[in-house]
């Protein structure tokens, strides 16, 4: 049995590696897929404040995971937003700018990342990558 690492770059807006999230705004990444042989995953999240970080300039990251098509309509379905997603972590750009955090990530068929800004005035640029361990 061979174990390998596989990196998945999270894309935003159909091919961009990062996304600027306005103060109080949200952004959802493009869909990504885990390998069928994945046994473990980690995610690295990054938040880079576009201005001088103030207290409360945080970004919450959620995993919008899918296990496939729950009603047989032929398309994978995802939770809509943070109310239905799995909280992965909160990055505080006032404490560290840029802020970077690496966490364990649940494995599903696939997912999207949802970023929710709590900043009152600054935009925050978000990016992420996943590393899955696969077996063959």
mmCIF file of C-alpha atoms in Angstrom:
data_model
loop_
_atom_site.group_PDB
_atom_site.id
_atom_site.type_symbol
_atom_site.label_atom_id
_atom_site.label_comp_id
_atom_site.label_asym_id
_atom_site.label_seq_id
_atom_site.Cartn_x
_atom_site.Cartn_y
_atom_site.Cartn_z
ATOM 1 C CA UNK A 1 0.000 0.000 0.000
ATOM 2 C CA UNK A 2 1.449 3.342 -1.091
ATOM 3 C CA UNK A 3 0.574 6.608 0.624
ATOM 4 C CA UNK A 4 0.896 9.871 -1.292
ATOM 5 C CA UNK A 5 0.228 13.579 -0.763
ATOM 6 C CA UNK A 6 -1.893 15.469 -3.258
ATOM 7 C CA UNK A 7 -2.273 19.261 -3.184
ATOM 8 C CA UNK A 8 -5.523 20.896 -4.270
ATOM 9 C CA UNK A 9 -5.354 24.643 -4.935
ATOM 10 C CA UNK A 10 -8.695 26.232 -4.058
ATOM 11 C CA UNK A 11 -9.924 28.414 -6.915
ATOM 12 C CA UNK A 12 -12.211 31.451 -6.668
ATOM 13 C CA UNK A 13 -14.220 32.963 -9.536
ATOM 14 C CA UNK A 14 -13.351 30.222 -12.037
ATOM 15 C CA UNK A 15 -9.607 30.054 -11.817
ATOM 16 C CA UNK A 16 -8.235 32.699 -9.450
ATOM 17 C CA UNK A 17 -6.079 31.570 -6.534
ATOM 18 C CA UNK A 18 -7.414 34.324 -4.257
ATOM 19 C CA UNK A 19 -10.463 36.517 -3.728
ATOM 20 C CA UNK A 20 -10.874 39.961 -2.183
ATOM 21 C CA UNK A 21 -13.762 39.941 0.297
ATOM 22 C CA UNK A 22 -15.204 43.362 1.090
ATOM 23 C CA UNK A 23 -15.864 44.498 4.653
ATOM 24 C CA UNK A 24 -18.828 42.543 5.982
ATOM 25 C CA UNK A 25 -19.031 40.547 2.739
ATOM 26 C CA UNK A 26 -18.779 36.900 1.777
ATOM 27 C CA UNK A 27 -17.204 34.814 -0.982
ATOM 28 C CA UNK A 28 -17.583 31.175 -1.980
ATOM 29 C CA UNK A 29 -14.891 29.265 -3.836
ATOM 30 C CA UNK A 30 -15.295 27.132 -6.914
ATOM 31 C CA UNK A 31 -16.086 23.467 -6.218
ATOM 32 C CA UNK A 32 -13.199 21.068 -5.613
ATOM 33 C CA UNK A 33 -13.109 17.286 -5.374
ATOM 34 C CA UNK A 34 -11.319 14.924 -3.041
ATOM 35 C CA UNK A 35 -9.733 11.803 -4.511
ATOM 36 C CA UNK A 36 -11.699 8.583 -4.111
ATOM 37 C CA UNK A 37 -8.650 7.137 -2.302
ATOM 38 C CA UNK A 38 -8.282 10.054 0.178
ATOM 39 C CA UNK A 39 -7.894 8.974 3.801
ATOM 40 C CA UNK A 40 -6.976 12.282 5.457
ATOM 41 C CA UNK A 41 -6.910 15.990 4.590
ATOM 42 C CA UNK A 42 -5.515 19.267 5.882
ATOM 43 C CA UNK A 43 -6.386 22.781 4.723
ATOM 44 C CA UNK A 44 -4.222 25.897 4.842
ATOM 45 C CA UNK A 45 -6.246 29.112 5.022
ATOM 46 C CA UNK A 46 -4.812 32.588 4.410
ATOM 47 C CA UNK A 47 -6.254 36.064 5.021
ATOM 48 C CA UNK A 48 -4.376 39.213 3.972
ATOM 49 C CA UNK A 49 -5.819 42.569 5.050
ATOM 50 C CA UNK A 50 -5.836 45.191 2.284
ATOM 51 C CA UNK A 51 -5.458 48.060 4.753
ATOM 52 C CA UNK A 52 -4.241 48.688 8.288
ATOM 53 C CA UNK A 53 -5.882 45.912 10.298
ATOM 54 C CA UNK A 54 -8.246 47.003 13.046
ATOM 55 C CA UNK A 55 -9.669 45.090 15.968
ATOM 56 C CA UNK A 56 -12.386 42.772 14.665
ATOM 57 C CA UNK A 57 -10.871 42.348 11.188
ATOM 58 C CA UNK A 58 -11.442 38.607 11.024
ATOM 59 C CA UNK A 59 -12.495 36.110 8.371
ATOM 60 C CA UNK A 60 -14.458 32.959 9.148
ATOM 61 C CA UNK A 61 -13.849 30.004 6.817
ATOM 62 C CA UNK A 62 -16.496 27.304 6.361
ATOM 63 C CA UNK A 63 -16.422 24.027 4.451
ATOM 64 C CA UNK A 64 -19.499 23.565 2.271
ATOM 65 C CA UNK A 65 -19.102 19.806 1.821
ATOM 66 C CA UNK A 66 -21.007 17.552 -0.547
ATOM 67 C CA UNK A 67 -21.495 13.807 -0.521
ATOM 68 C CA UNK A 68 -23.110 13.999 -3.958
ATOM 69 C CA UNK A 69 -26.688 14.277 -5.155
ATOM 70 C CA UNK A 70 -29.191 13.803 -2.290
ATOM 71 C CA UNK A 71 -32.344 13.856 -4.422
ATOM 72 C CA UNK A 72 -31.129 12.115 -7.569
ATOM 73 C CA UNK A 73 -31.405 15.237 -9.743
ATOM 74 C CA UNK A 74 -28.005 14.437 -11.354
ATOM 75 C CA UNK A 75 -25.938 17.255 -9.802
ATOM 76 C CA UNK A 76 -23.926 17.447 -6.592
ATOM 77 C CA UNK A 77 -25.481 19.785 -4.046
ATOM 78 C CA UNK A 78 -23.712 21.991 -1.513
ATOM 79 C CA UNK A 79 -24.774 23.900 1.598
ATOM 80 C CA UNK A 80 -25.598 27.499 0.725
ATOM 81 C CA UNK A 81 -23.516 29.447 3.254
ATOM 82 C CA UNK A 82 -22.072 29.618 6.773
ATOM 83 C CA UNK A 83 -25.429 28.744 8.359
ATOM 84 C CA UNK A 84 -25.212 25.271 6.797
ATOM 85 C CA UNK A 85 -21.428 24.807 6.487
ATOM 86 C CA UNK A 86 -18.780 23.389 8.824
ATOM 87 C CA UNK A 87 -16.688 26.053 10.585
ATOM 88 C CA UNK A 88 -13.030 25.366 9.807
ATOM 89 C CA UNK A 89 -11.438 28.350 11.511
ATOM 90 C CA UNK A 90 -11.328 32.094 12.142
ATOM 91 C CA UNK A 91 -8.333 34.135 11.042
ATOM 92 C CA UNK A 92 -7.628 37.440 12.800
ATOM 93 C CA UNK A 93 -5.701 39.899 10.610
ATOM 94 C CA UNK A 94 -5.411 42.334 13.524
ATOM 95 C CA UNK A 95 -3.309 39.761 15.398
ATOM 96 C CA UNK A 96 -1.314 38.634 12.306
ATOM 97 C CA UNK A 97 -1.349 40.111 8.821
ATOM 98 C CA UNK A 98 -1.323 38.085 6.758
ATOM 99 C CA UNK A 99 -2.900 35.421 8.952
ATOM 100 C CA UNK A 100 -2.304 31.770 8.017
ATOM 101 C CA UNK A 101 -3.769 28.713 9.723
ATOM 102 C CA UNK A 102 -3.474 25.003 8.866
ATOM 103 C CA UNK A 103 -6.193 22.697 10.180
ATOM 104 C CA UNK A 104 -7.581 19.225 9.700
ATOM 105 C CA UNK A 105 -10.367 19.076 7.133
ATOM 106 C CA UNK A 106 -13.228 16.583 6.904
ATOM 107 C CA UNK A 107 -13.180 14.440 3.746
ATOM 108 C CA UNK A 108 -16.281 14.227 1.579
ATOM 109 C CA UNK A 109 -16.828 13.756 -2.137
ATOM 110 C CA UNK A 110 -15.956 17.423 -2.547
ATOM 111 C CA UNK A 111 -16.746 20.875 -1.359
ATOM 112 C CA UNK A 112 -16.403 24.611 -1.563
ATOM 113 C CA UNK A 113 -14.920 27.074 0.904
ATOM 114 C CA UNK A 114 -17.034 29.949 2.141
ATOM 115 C CA UNK A 115 -15.333 33.036 3.594
ATOM 116 C CA UNK A 116 -17.277 35.511 5.718
ATOM 117 C CA UNK A 117 -15.688 38.837 6.648
ATOM 118 C CA UNK A 118 -16.286 40.478 9.998
ATOM 119 C CA UNK A 119 -14.195 43.538 9.095
ATOM 120 C CA UNK A 120 -15.893 46.902 9.452
ATOM 121 C CA UNK A 121 -13.991 48.791 6.744
ATOM 122 C CA UNK A 122 -11.148 46.862 5.090
ATOM 123 C CA UNK A 123 -11.274 44.283 2.332
ATOM 124 C CA UNK A 124 -9.440 41.035 3.131
ATOM 125 C CA UNK A 125 -7.945 38.804 0.421
ATOM 126 C CA UNK A 126 -8.520 35.099 1.071
ATOM 127 C CA UNK A 127 -6.825 32.021 -0.376
ATOM 128 C CA UNK A 128 -6.501 28.355 0.522
ATOM 129 C CA UNK A 129 -5.069 25.001 -0.464
ATOM 130 C CA UNK A 130 -5.800 21.461 0.645
ATOM 131 C CA UNK A 131 -3.448 18.534 1.082
ATOM 132 C CA UNK A 132 -5.011 15.104 0.958
ATOM 133 C CA UNK A 133 -3.316 11.835 1.785
ATOM 134 C CA UNK A 134 -4.265 9.067 -0.636
ATOM 135 C CA UNK A 135 -3.621 5.335 -0.646
ATOM 136 C CA UNK A 136 -3.245 3.014 -3.582
#
